Amino acid sequence: MYYLGLDIGSSSIKVALVEVASGKSLGVVQEPEQEMGMFAQKNGWAEQKPNDWWQHACKAIAKLKKQHNVTRAQIKGIGISYQMHGLVIVDKNGNPLRKSIIWCDSRAVETGNEAFETIGEETCATNLLNSPSNFTASKLKWVKENEPEIYKNIYKFMLPGDYIAYKFSNTINTTISGLSEGIFWDFKKDDIADFLLEHYGIDKALVPDIVDTFGVQSVVDAKGEAESGIAAGTPIYYRAGDQPNNALSLNVFNPGEVAATGGTSGVFYAVTDSLSAKESARVNNFAHVNYKKGSDARIGKLLCINGAGIQYRWLLNNLAVSSYEEMNNLASEIPVGSDGVCLIPFGNGAERMLNNKEIGTRIVNLNLNNHHKGHMCRAALEGIAFSFVYGMEILKSDGIKPTVIRAGNDNLFRSEIFANTVATLIEQEIEIYNTTGAIGAARAANLHKGDFESFGKAIIDNDHVMTFMPFKDKSAYQEAYTNWKNELEIIINKK
C-alpha cells in the first residue's frame, strides 16, 4: 500500500510514491521534464494557468503508476505541497476566472505597503505577524481594484494547493497554515483577519472553509478519478506550502528546530512557540503545519537569502571551470578566509533581510598578482555561508534558539566548505537528509494518525546522509566572518 505526494512548484510538478508501512520512497517523477513557463504581461508580473498544474500532475501520476506497476486501488492517501503565496480565483462552477498570480509576481507591492502604513506597523506585527506586503491578500485586492468585472464573479479564492485538492475532490477548502501564508490569519484573535478583509473591502464569504492540516480534508470524486487515475474515495490527508512542507520533510516541528535550504536562493525556516514579530520587516512568520487553534503556537519564521546558490552558479558559468566539483576542489586548496578575498553575494535583486536593499555582488580585496580562481571559489562559498550566518543572527535577535539544523542534500550543502563554515560559526551541528518536498508530502499523509514519532523515525531511517559537526577552534572562521560583515556594513551604510 502506498501514499502519493505532490509538490506543485512554479518550475515543475513532482509526484512521489512512498510505502505506507515504512515511509520508504519508491520514486519521484517530474512533469514537465523541461521547466514550466510563466506569463509576464508586464515587468514584475508572473502568472501560470492552474489547469496546467493539474494536467502535469495527472501526467506525472500516470507515469509513476506505470513505472512501479501500481494500481489506483493501492494508493491509500494523498499529500500536497505547493508554491506559496499564489492566488487562484474561481467562479461558482469552480472554473478559474483568470491565470494564477504566483509567488514571484510583484504587482501588489504598493497595495501591501499602503495597507501596512494605514493599518499600522504595530497592529500588523501583533496580529498578522507580517506586513501585508505582496502576499495573497494584497494580490486579491489588486484584482478588486484593477479587474472589477472578474472580481465580482469570484466565488472563492484559493492557494495553488487548494486548487489541486479541489480538482481531485470537487471540494473547496483551505488550512490555517495556508491562510496565514496569504496574510489572512489574525494570530492575536486566532481567527480570520477580519480587519484586513475590511480594509481591503474583501467579502469574508470568499474565504474557503477551513480544515485541519492533517486529517481527511476531502476525498477523490468520480471526475477526479477519471482525470487523475486515483481511485474515487481516496482521502486527501495533508496540504501545506512548500517552505512549511520542506520543514516537515526534514522532521522540523518543535521550537529550536530549523530547516535550511541551499538552492538558487537560501532559506532558514525556524520553528518557535513565540508570537514575537520584532523582525517582521525582515522575517516572515507563518502558522506551521502543526499549528492548532487554542493550543501552544507553532510558528515558522522564514528568512530568505536571495543571493545564495545563484552566486555559485554564476561563477560556474563564467569562470574557466567545468563543474561544481572542480570549483569545490579548487576552493579546498585555499585557507579559511580566502587570503583576504571577500565576496558579498547579493546579486539576485533586493534582499529582504537587508531591509529590501539591492546591493549587488561585490568582490573586495582581490590582488591580481596573488589571487586566482581558487580564491574566487572559496570566497564565494564563504560569502554565501556568511550570509546564512548573518541571517541566523537576525533570527536569534527575534527569539530563535537553534537546537538542531536540518538540511536537504542540495547543491550548497554538498560542499564541505559551505556546511562546515555555517556549522562552526552558528555552533550547531547540521544534519543532512536525502529527501524532497514531494516525498515529505507523501509521508505526511500518514500523520492523520497523529504518530509524529514514527514519522520522524522513517525520515532518519531512510534519508539521513551525514552530520556536519562544528569545529572546536572557530577563530579563523570568526575572523573571516568579521571581515566580511564589516565590508557588508560599509556597503549597507552607503545605501
Short mmCIF file of C-alpha atoms in Angstrom, two decimals:
data_model
loop_
_atom_site.label_atom_id
_atom_site.label_comp_id
_atom_site.label_asym_id
_atom_site.label_seq_id
_atom_site.Cartn_x
_atom_site.Cartn_y
_atom_site.Cartn_z
CA MET A 1 0.00 0.00 0.00
CA TYR A 2 1.24 3.48 -0.89
CA TYR A 3 0.79 7.20 -0.27
CA LEU A 4 1.08 9.72 -3.09
CA GLY A 5 2.77 13.09 -2.60
CA LEU A 6 2.54 16.05 -4.96
CA ASP A 7 4.80 19.11 -5.00
CA ILE A 8 3.21 21.86 -7.10
CA GLY A 9 6.15 24.10 -7.97
CA SER A 10 6.37 27.04 -10.34
CA SER A 11 9.02 25.31 -12.47
CA SER A 12 7.62 21.75 -12.41
CA ILE A 13 5.22 19.34 -10.73
CA LYS A 14 6.83 16.48 -8.81
CA VAL A 15 4.94 13.39 -7.68
CA ALA A 16 6.32 10.80 -5.23
CA LEU A 17 5.23 7.36 -4.10
CA VAL A 18 6.09 6.05 -0.61
CA GLU A 19 5.29 2.81 1.22
CA VAL A 20 2.67 3.30 3.93
CA ALA A 21 4.34 0.87 6.35
CA SER A 22 7.98 2.02 6.13
CA GLY A 23 7.83 5.51 4.62
CA LYS A 24 10.38 4.36 2.04
CA SER A 25 10.29 6.27 -1.23
CA LEU A 26 9.83 4.23 -4.41
CA GLY A 27 10.46 7.09 -6.78
CA VAL A 28 9.73 10.65 -7.86
CA VAL A 29 8.52 11.78 -11.31
CA GLN A 30 8.70 15.33 -12.66
CA GLU A 31 6.40 16.93 -15.25
CA PRO A 32 7.12 18.63 -17.49
CA GLU A 33 10.69 17.43 -17.89
CA GLN A 34 11.67 20.93 -19.02
CA GLU A 35 10.83 23.98 -16.90
CA MET A 36 7.24 25.26 -16.95
CA GLY A 37 6.76 28.67 -18.48
CA MET A 38 5.31 31.79 -16.88
CA PHE A 39 3.20 34.52 -18.41
CA ALA A 40 4.64 38.01 -17.81
CA GLN A 41 2.39 40.57 -19.49
CA LYS A 42 4.28 43.39 -17.75
CA ASN A 43 7.60 43.74 -15.95
CA GLY A 44 7.31 42.28 -12.46
CA TRP A 45 4.28 40.12 -13.32
CA ALA A 46 4.29 36.33 -13.17
CA GLU A 47 1.25 34.16 -13.88
CA GLN A 48 0.51 30.50 -14.59
CA LYS A 49 -2.62 28.60 -15.62
CA PRO A 50 -3.93 26.50 -12.70
CA ASN A 51 -5.17 23.83 -15.11
CA ASP A 52 -1.62 23.42 -16.45
CA TRP A 53 -0.54 22.35 -12.93
CA TRP A 54 -3.37 19.82 -12.87
CA GLN A 55 -2.61 18.38 -16.31
CA HIS A 56 1.09 18.00 -15.46
CA ALA A 57 0.14 16.37 -12.13
CA CYS A 58 -2.13 13.85 -13.89
CA LYS A 59 0.61 13.01 -16.42
CA ALA A 60 3.16 12.52 -13.63
CA ILE A 61 0.78 10.26 -11.67
CA ALA A 62 0.17 8.10 -14.76
CA LYS A 63 3.92 7.84 -15.40
CA LEU A 64 4.69 6.95 -11.76
CA LYS A 65 1.99 4.26 -11.59
CA LYS A 66 3.25 2.71 -14.82
CA GLN A 67 6.92 2.77 -13.73
CA HIS A 68 6.18 0.97 -10.47
CA ASN A 69 3.24 -1.16 -11.64
CA VAL A 70 0.94 0.37 -9.03
CA THR A 71 -2.85 0.28 -9.35
CA ARG A 72 -5.19 3.08 -8.30
CA ALA A 73 -6.56 0.88 -5.52
CA GLN A 74 -3.10 0.54 -3.93
CA ILE A 75 -2.84 4.30 -3.28
CA LYS A 76 -4.39 4.91 0.13
CA GLY A 77 -3.95 8.64 0.61
CA ILE A 78 -2.65 11.89 -0.89
CA GLY A 79 -0.46 14.68 0.49
CA ILE A 80 0.04 18.01 -1.31
CA SER A 81 2.85 20.57 -1.13
CA TYR A 82 2.62 23.72 -3.23
CA GLN A 83 4.23 27.02 -4.20
CA MET A 84 3.27 29.56 -1.54
CA HIS A 85 1.51 32.93 -1.84
CA GLY A 86 -0.19 32.29 -5.18
CA LEU A 87 -3.75 33.44 -5.90
CA VAL A 88 -6.31 31.27 -7.71
CA ILE A 89 -9.83 32.66 -8.08
CA VAL A 90 -12.77 30.59 -9.29
CA ASP A 91 -16.43 31.15 -10.19
CA LYS A 92 -19.35 29.22 -8.68
CA ASN A 93 -18.69 26.35 -11.10
CA GLY A 94 -15.09 26.07 -9.88
CA ASN A 95 -13.59 27.41 -13.10
CA PRO A 96 -10.58 29.76 -12.81
CA LEU A 97 -11.55 33.32 -13.69
CA ARG A 98 -8.01 34.29 -14.67
CA LYS A 99 -4.48 32.94 -14.56
CA SER A 100 -2.97 32.46 -11.11
CA ILE A 101 -0.90 35.39 -9.83
CA ILE A 102 2.03 33.41 -8.43
CA TRP A 103 4.55 33.96 -5.63
CA CYS A 104 7.18 35.91 -7.61
CA ASP A 105 4.68 38.40 -9.08
CA SER A 106 5.34 41.83 -7.56
CA ARG A 107 2.35 43.84 -8.80
CA ALA A 108 0.75 44.11 -5.34
CA VAL A 109 3.78 45.53 -3.50
CA GLU A 110 2.34 49.05 -3.31
CA THR A 111 -1.07 47.69 -2.27
CA GLY A 112 0.54 45.89 0.66
CA ASN A 113 2.74 48.85 1.60
CA GLU A 114 -0.30 51.15 1.70
CA ALA A 115 -2.15 48.71 3.97
CA PHE A 116 0.88 48.41 6.27
CA GLU A 117 1.07 52.19 6.59
CA THR A 118 -2.67 52.73 7.07
CA ILE A 119 -3.39 49.82 9.41
CA GLY A 120 -0.18 50.49 11.31
CA GLU A 121 3.06 48.64 11.88
CA GLU A 122 2.19 47.61 15.44
CA THR A 123 -1.22 46.13 14.52
CA CYS A 124 0.26 44.24 11.58
CA ALA A 125 3.16 42.90 13.67
CA THR A 126 0.93 41.91 16.62
CA ASN A 127 -1.99 40.43 14.70
CA LEU A 128 -0.65 39.32 11.31
CA LEU A 129 2.99 38.79 12.41
CA ASN A 130 3.86 40.26 8.99
CA SER A 131 3.37 43.22 6.73
CA PRO A 132 0.52 42.53 4.20
CA SER A 133 3.30 43.12 1.66
CA ASN A 134 2.99 41.33 -1.68
CA PHE A 135 1.13 38.31 -0.29
CA THR A 136 -2.09 36.66 -1.48
CA ALA A 137 -4.48 39.07 0.28
CA SER A 138 -2.81 42.04 -1.42
CA LYS A 139 -2.97 40.26 -4.80
CA LEU A 140 -6.70 39.73 -4.31
CA LYS A 141 -7.12 43.44 -3.50
CA TRP A 142 -5.20 44.24 -6.71
CA VAL A 143 -7.73 42.17 -8.72
CA LYS A 144 -10.60 44.02 -6.99
CA GLU A 145 -9.10 47.38 -7.92
CA ASN A 146 -7.89 46.60 -11.43
CA GLU A 147 -10.19 43.85 -12.72
CA PRO A 148 -13.61 44.61 -11.17
CA GLU A 149 -15.52 42.59 -13.76
CA ILE A 150 -13.53 39.50 -12.85
CA TYR A 151 -13.68 40.24 -9.11
CA LYS A 152 -17.47 40.42 -8.99
CA ASN A 153 -17.70 36.84 -10.33
CA ILE A 154 -15.40 35.32 -7.68
CA TYR A 155 -16.97 32.51 -5.66
CA LYS A 156 -13.84 31.58 -3.67
CA PHE A 157 -10.14 32.38 -3.68
CA MET A 158 -7.65 29.56 -3.25
CA LEU A 159 -3.96 28.91 -2.87
CA PRO A 160 -2.34 26.67 -5.52
CA GLY A 161 -2.51 23.52 -3.34
CA ASP A 162 -6.17 24.19 -2.53
CA TYR A 163 -6.91 24.22 -6.25
CA ILE A 164 -5.19 20.86 -6.86
CA ALA A 165 -7.10 19.33 -3.93
CA TYR A 166 -10.31 20.76 -5.45
CA LYS A 167 -9.55 19.17 -8.83
CA PHE A 168 -9.20 15.76 -7.15
CA SER A 169 -12.30 16.11 -4.99
CA ASN A 170 -14.64 18.89 -6.20
CA THR A 171 -14.38 20.25 -2.64
CA ILE A 172 -13.04 23.75 -1.90
CA ASN A 173 -11.25 24.24 1.41
CA THR A 174 -8.00 25.51 2.90
CA THR A 175 -5.94 25.36 6.11
CA ILE A 176 -4.91 27.83 8.83
CA SER A 177 -1.30 27.47 7.67
CA GLY A 178 -2.43 28.35 4.14
CA LEU A 179 -4.45 31.36 5.26
CA SER A 180 -1.51 32.62 7.31
CA GLU A 181 0.81 32.47 4.28
CA GLY A 182 -1.71 34.60 2.39
CA ILE A 183 -1.81 37.00 5.40
CA PHE A 184 -5.47 36.26 6.07
CA TRP A 185 -4.92 34.99 9.66
CA ASP A 186 -5.17 37.06 12.87
CA PHE A 187 -2.87 35.33 15.38
CA LYS A 188 -3.98 37.52 18.27
CA LYS A 189 -7.66 36.63 17.74
CA ASP A 190 -6.74 33.15 16.42
CA ASP A 191 -9.21 33.54 13.57
CA ILE A 192 -9.60 35.03 10.09
CA ALA A 193 -8.18 38.59 9.93
CA ASP A 194 -11.47 40.48 9.59
CA PHE A 195 -9.76 43.85 9.99
CA LEU A 196 -7.57 43.22 6.92
CA LEU A 197 -10.54 41.98 4.86
CA GLU A 198 -12.45 45.11 5.86
CA HIS A 199 -9.51 47.36 4.98
CA TYR A 200 -9.27 45.75 1.55
CA GLY A 201 -13.06 45.59 1.09
CA ILE A 202 -12.95 41.82 0.58
CA ASP A 203 -16.11 39.83 1.36
CA LYS A 204 -15.44 37.18 4.02
CA ALA A 205 -17.64 34.77 2.02
CA LEU A 206 -14.74 34.43 -0.47
CA VAL A 207 -12.65 32.64 2.18
CA PRO A 208 -12.81 28.84 1.76
CA ASP A 209 -13.87 26.53 4.58
CA ILE A 210 -11.02 25.66 6.95
CA VAL A 211 -9.88 22.06 7.52
CA ASP A 212 -7.07 20.62 9.64
CA THR A 213 -3.63 20.32 8.04
CA PHE A 214 -3.59 16.60 8.95
CA GLY A 215 -6.78 14.56 8.53
CA VAL A 216 -9.41 13.77 5.91
CA GLN A 217 -9.65 17.11 4.08
CA SER A 218 -11.68 15.71 1.18
CA VAL A 219 -11.86 12.57 -0.97
CA VAL A 220 -11.30 11.95 -4.67
CA ASP A 221 -14.59 12.02 -6.59
CA ALA A 222 -15.58 10.31 -9.86
CA LYS A 223 -14.33 13.18 -12.06
CA GLY A 224 -11.09 13.33 -10.08
CA GLU A 225 -10.62 9.60 -10.60
CA ALA A 226 -11.29 9.84 -14.35
CA GLU A 227 -8.71 12.61 -14.78
CA SER A 228 -6.01 11.61 -12.28
CA GLY A 229 -6.21 7.82 -12.24
CA ILE A 230 -6.52 7.82 -8.44
CA ALA A 231 -9.50 5.79 -7.13
CA ALA A 232 -12.64 7.67 -6.05
CA GLY A 233 -12.88 7.70 -2.26
CA THR A 234 -9.09 8.08 -1.75
CA PRO A 235 -8.60 10.66 1.02
CA ILE A 236 -6.53 13.83 0.76
CA TYR A 237 -4.87 13.77 4.17
CA TYR A 238 -2.46 16.73 4.10
CA ARG A 239 -1.69 20.07 2.45
CA ALA A 240 0.96 22.75 3.09
CA GLY A 241 3.01 25.44 1.36
CA ASP A 242 6.47 24.47 0.15
CA GLN A 243 8.52 26.01 2.97
CA PRO A 244 6.47 24.59 5.88
CA ASN A 245 6.38 21.31 3.94
CA ASN A 246 10.16 21.36 3.46
CA ALA A 247 10.49 21.72 7.25
CA LEU A 248 8.07 18.82 7.76
CA SER A 249 10.09 16.74 5.25
CA LEU A 250 13.13 17.29 7.50
CA ASN A 251 11.21 16.41 10.71
CA VAL A 252 11.18 20.04 11.91
CA PHE A 253 8.15 20.61 14.15
CA ASN A 254 9.32 21.91 17.54
CA PRO A 255 10.77 25.15 18.93
CA GLY A 256 14.52 25.34 18.24
CA GLU A 257 14.40 23.06 15.21
CA VAL A 258 15.49 24.75 11.98
CA ALA A 259 15.16 23.67 8.35
CA ALA A 260 17.69 25.03 5.87
CA THR A 261 17.64 25.11 2.07
CA GLY A 262 20.64 25.88 -0.10
CA GLY A 263 19.37 26.10 -3.65
CA THR A 264 19.26 29.08 -6.04
CA SER A 265 18.19 31.11 -3.03
CA GLY A 266 18.72 30.13 0.59
CA VAL A 267 16.22 29.71 3.40
CA PHE A 268 16.22 29.29 7.15
CA TYR A 269 12.81 28.17 8.43
CA ALA A 270 12.89 28.12 12.25
CA VAL A 271 10.06 26.88 14.46
CA THR A 272 9.11 28.79 17.60
CA ASP A 273 6.23 28.93 20.08
CA SER A 274 6.57 32.72 20.35
CA LEU A 275 4.31 35.23 18.61
CA SER A 276 7.14 37.79 18.58
CA ALA A 277 7.32 39.68 15.30
CA LYS A 278 10.16 42.03 16.19
CA GLU A 279 11.80 41.40 12.81
CA SER A 280 8.59 41.32 10.76
CA ALA A 281 10.16 43.68 8.20
CA ARG A 282 12.95 41.16 7.51
CA VAL A 283 11.44 37.81 8.54
CA ASN A 284 8.09 36.26 7.57
CA ASN A 285 6.03 34.43 10.19
CA PHE A 286 3.53 31.71 9.27
CA ALA A 287 1.43 29.15 11.10
CA HIS A 288 3.48 25.96 10.86
CA VAL A 289 1.90 22.67 9.77
CA ASN A 290 1.29 21.64 13.42
CA TYR A 291 -0.25 24.97 14.47
CA LYS A 292 -3.59 24.43 16.24
CA LYS A 293 -6.14 26.93 17.47
CA GLY A 294 -6.28 27.24 21.22
CA SER A 295 -3.02 25.42 21.92
CA ASP A 296 0.69 26.30 22.07
CA ALA A 297 1.60 28.26 18.97
CA ARG A 298 3.84 26.66 16.37
CA ILE A 299 5.14 29.47 14.19
CA GLY A 300 7.57 29.08 11.30
CA LYS A 301 9.92 32.05 10.96
CA LEU A 302 11.09 32.19 7.36
CA LEU A 303 14.23 34.08 6.44
CA CYS A 304 15.11 34.14 2.75
CA ILE A 305 18.56 34.79 1.29
CA ASN A 306 18.22 35.64 -2.41
CA GLY A 307 21.97 35.69 -3.02
CA ALA A 308 22.86 32.04 -2.44
CA GLY A 309 23.33 29.21 -4.95
CA ILE A 310 22.72 31.59 -7.85
CA GLN A 311 26.07 33.22 -7.00
CA TYR A 312 27.97 29.92 -7.23
CA ARG A 313 26.15 29.01 -10.44
CA TRP A 314 27.18 32.35 -11.97
CA LEU A 315 30.80 31.55 -11.18
CA LEU A 316 30.44 28.09 -12.74
CA ASN A 317 29.12 29.70 -15.92
CA ASN A 318 31.74 32.46 -16.06
CA LEU A 319 34.98 31.02 -14.66
CA ALA A 320 37.19 28.65 -16.66
CA VAL A 321 35.85 25.61 -14.74
CA SER A 322 33.89 22.55 -15.83
CA SER A 323 31.88 21.57 -12.72
CA TYR A 324 30.93 22.38 -9.14
CA GLU A 325 33.20 19.52 -8.10
CA GLU A 326 36.18 21.22 -9.73
CA MET A 327 35.24 24.51 -8.03
CA ASN A 328 34.97 22.80 -4.63
CA ASN A 329 38.39 21.16 -5.17
CA LEU A 330 39.97 24.49 -6.11
CA ALA A 331 38.38 26.14 -3.06
CA SER A 332 39.64 23.40 -0.74
CA GLU A 333 43.25 24.33 -1.58
CA ILE A 334 42.73 27.87 -0.22
CA PRO A 335 42.85 28.59 3.54
CA VAL A 336 39.89 29.79 5.64
CA GLY A 337 39.33 33.48 4.88
CA SER A 338 40.39 33.13 1.21
CA ASP A 339 43.66 35.00 1.85
CA GLY A 340 41.66 38.19 2.39
CA VAL A 341 39.40 37.97 -0.69
CA CYS A 342 35.86 38.83 0.34
CA LEU A 343 32.75 38.23 -1.76
CA ILE A 344 29.38 39.83 -0.95
CA PRO A 345 26.89 37.55 -2.78
CA PHE A 346 23.73 39.67 -3.05
CA GLY A 347 23.40 39.91 -6.82
CA ASN A 348 19.92 38.40 -7.16
CA GLY A 349 17.81 41.52 -6.56
CA ALA A 350 16.59 43.14 -3.36
CA GLU A 351 17.36 41.31 -0.11
CA ARG A 352 14.52 41.34 2.42
CA MET A 353 16.92 40.57 5.28
CA LEU A 354 18.85 43.73 4.29
CA ASN A 355 15.62 45.75 4.53
CA ASN A 356 14.95 45.27 0.81
CA LYS A 357 18.16 47.00 -0.25
CA GLU A 358 19.65 45.94 -3.57
CA ILE A 359 23.42 45.99 -3.11
CA GLY A 360 24.54 43.55 -5.78
CA THR A 361 27.56 41.25 -5.72
CA ARG A 362 30.85 42.82 -4.59
CA ILE A 363 34.35 41.37 -4.73
CA VAL A 364 36.72 43.05 -2.27
CA ASN A 365 40.49 42.84 -1.65
CA LEU A 366 41.32 40.97 -4.86
CA ASN A 367 45.08 41.12 -5.55
CA LEU A 368 45.72 40.47 -9.23
CA ASN A 369 49.25 39.19 -8.55
CA ASN A 370 48.46 36.69 -5.81
CA HIS A 371 44.84 35.61 -6.15
CA HIS A 372 43.33 33.24 -8.71
CA LYS A 373 40.07 31.41 -9.44
CA GLY A 374 40.54 29.11 -6.43
CA HIS A 375 40.33 32.19 -4.20
CA MET A 376 37.17 33.27 -6.02
CA CYS A 377 35.57 29.85 -5.45
CA ARG A 378 36.47 29.79 -1.75
CA ALA A 379 35.40 33.42 -1.25
CA ALA A 380 32.06 32.70 -2.94
CA LEU A 381 31.34 29.65 -0.76
CA GLU A 382 32.37 31.56 2.36
CA GLY A 383 30.42 34.66 1.35
CA ILE A 384 27.24 32.64 0.84
CA ALA A 385 27.84 30.79 4.14
CA PHE A 386 28.40 34.11 5.92
CA SER A 387 25.07 35.39 4.56
CA PHE A 388 23.38 32.38 6.21
CA VAL A 389 25.20 33.15 9.50
CA TYR A 390 24.11 36.80 9.22
CA GLY A 391 20.53 35.61 8.69
CA MET A 392 20.71 33.38 11.77
CA GLU A 393 21.83 36.40 13.82
CA ILE A 394 18.60 38.13 12.74
CA LEU A 395 16.53 35.08 13.74
CA LYS A 396 18.31 34.87 17.11
CA SER A 397 17.52 38.54 17.75
CA ASP A 398 13.85 37.59 17.18
CA GLY A 399 13.96 34.87 19.85
CA ILE A 400 15.09 31.78 17.92
CA LYS A 401 17.42 29.49 19.87
CA PRO A 402 18.52 26.80 17.42
CA THR A 403 18.95 23.31 18.83
CA VAL A 404 19.35 21.48 15.54
CA ILE A 405 19.63 22.46 11.86
CA ARG A 406 18.46 20.01 9.21
CA ALA A 407 19.03 20.50 5.51
CA GLY A 408 18.28 18.72 2.28
CA ASN A 409 21.16 17.18 0.35
CA ASP A 410 21.09 20.01 -2.20
CA ASN A 411 23.77 21.99 -4.02
CA LEU A 412 25.32 24.16 -1.32
CA PHE A 413 25.11 21.59 1.47
CA ARG A 414 27.07 19.16 -0.70
CA SER A 415 30.04 21.49 -0.20
CA GLU A 416 32.01 20.72 2.94
CA ILE A 417 33.45 24.25 2.99
CA PHE A 418 29.99 25.79 2.97
CA ALA A 419 28.42 23.42 5.51
CA ASN A 420 31.44 23.44 7.88
CA THR A 421 31.57 27.24 7.81
CA VAL A 422 27.88 27.59 8.73
CA ALA A 423 28.02 24.84 11.40
CA THR A 424 31.16 26.26 13.03
CA LEU A 425 30.01 29.88 13.18
CA ILE A 426 26.48 29.07 14.37
CA GLU A 427 27.99 26.47 16.75
CA GLN A 428 25.34 23.97 15.77
CA GLU A 429 25.53 20.62 14.02
CA ILE A 430 23.86 20.36 10.62
CA GLU A 431 22.11 17.10 9.74
CA ILE A 432 21.83 16.34 6.01
CA TYR A 433 18.90 14.33 4.63
CA ASN A 434 18.26 12.99 1.15
CA THR A 435 14.60 13.89 0.76
CA THR A 436 12.31 16.11 -1.31
CA GLY A 437 9.10 18.07 -0.83
CA ALA A 438 7.06 15.50 -2.76
CA ILE A 439 8.37 12.63 -0.60
CA GLY A 440 7.66 14.66 2.55
CA ALA A 441 4.10 15.37 1.39
CA ALA A 442 3.52 11.67 0.68
CA ARG A 443 4.79 10.66 4.13
CA ALA A 444 2.73 13.41 5.77
CA ALA A 445 -0.43 11.63 4.60
CA ASN A 446 0.32 9.17 7.41
CA LEU A 447 0.18 11.92 10.04
CA HIS A 448 -3.62 11.78 10.06
CA LYS A 449 -2.93 9.06 12.64
CA GLY A 450 -1.06 11.59 14.79
CA ASP A 451 2.09 9.47 15.17
CA PHE A 452 4.86 12.06 14.81
CA GLU A 453 7.43 9.77 16.42
CA SER A 454 7.11 7.10 13.69
CA PHE A 455 7.10 9.85 11.06
CA GLY A 456 10.44 11.17 12.33
CA LYS A 457 11.89 7.67 12.56
CA ALA A 458 11.03 6.99 8.89
CA ILE A 459 13.00 10.11 7.89
CA ILE A 460 16.04 9.17 9.99
CA ASP A 461 15.97 5.53 8.86
CA ASN A 462 15.52 6.26 5.17
CA ASP A 463 17.12 9.63 4.50
CA HIS A 464 19.96 10.58 6.86
CA VAL A 465 23.16 11.13 4.84
CA MET A 466 25.64 12.69 7.27
CA THR A 467 26.07 15.29 10.00
CA PHE A 468 28.47 18.25 9.89
CA MET A 469 29.86 19.00 13.35
CA PRO A 470 31.10 22.49 14.28
CA PHE A 471 34.88 22.74 14.62
CA LYS A 472 36.08 23.41 18.16
CA ASP A 473 38.52 26.10 17.03
CA LYS A 474 36.46 28.72 15.23
CA SER A 475 38.95 31.61 15.44
CA ALA A 476 39.90 31.63 11.72
CA TYR A 477 36.24 31.38 10.71
CA GLN A 478 35.24 34.13 13.13
CA GLU A 479 37.97 36.47 11.83
CA ALA A 480 36.91 35.86 8.22
CA TYR A 481 33.24 36.42 9.10
CA THR A 482 34.02 39.62 10.99
CA ASN A 483 35.92 40.96 7.96
CA TRP A 484 33.02 40.02 5.65
CA LYS A 485 30.44 41.59 7.94
CA ASN A 486 32.46 44.82 8.17
CA GLU A 487 32.59 45.03 4.37
CA LEU A 488 28.84 44.38 4.17
CA GLU A 489 28.04 47.08 6.69
CA ILE A 490 30.17 49.63 4.84
CA ILE A 491 28.08 48.94 1.72
CA ILE A 492 24.75 49.00 3.59
CA ASN A 493 25.57 52.30 5.27
CA LYS A 494 26.34 53.88 1.90
CA LYS A 495 22.93 52.88 0.51
#
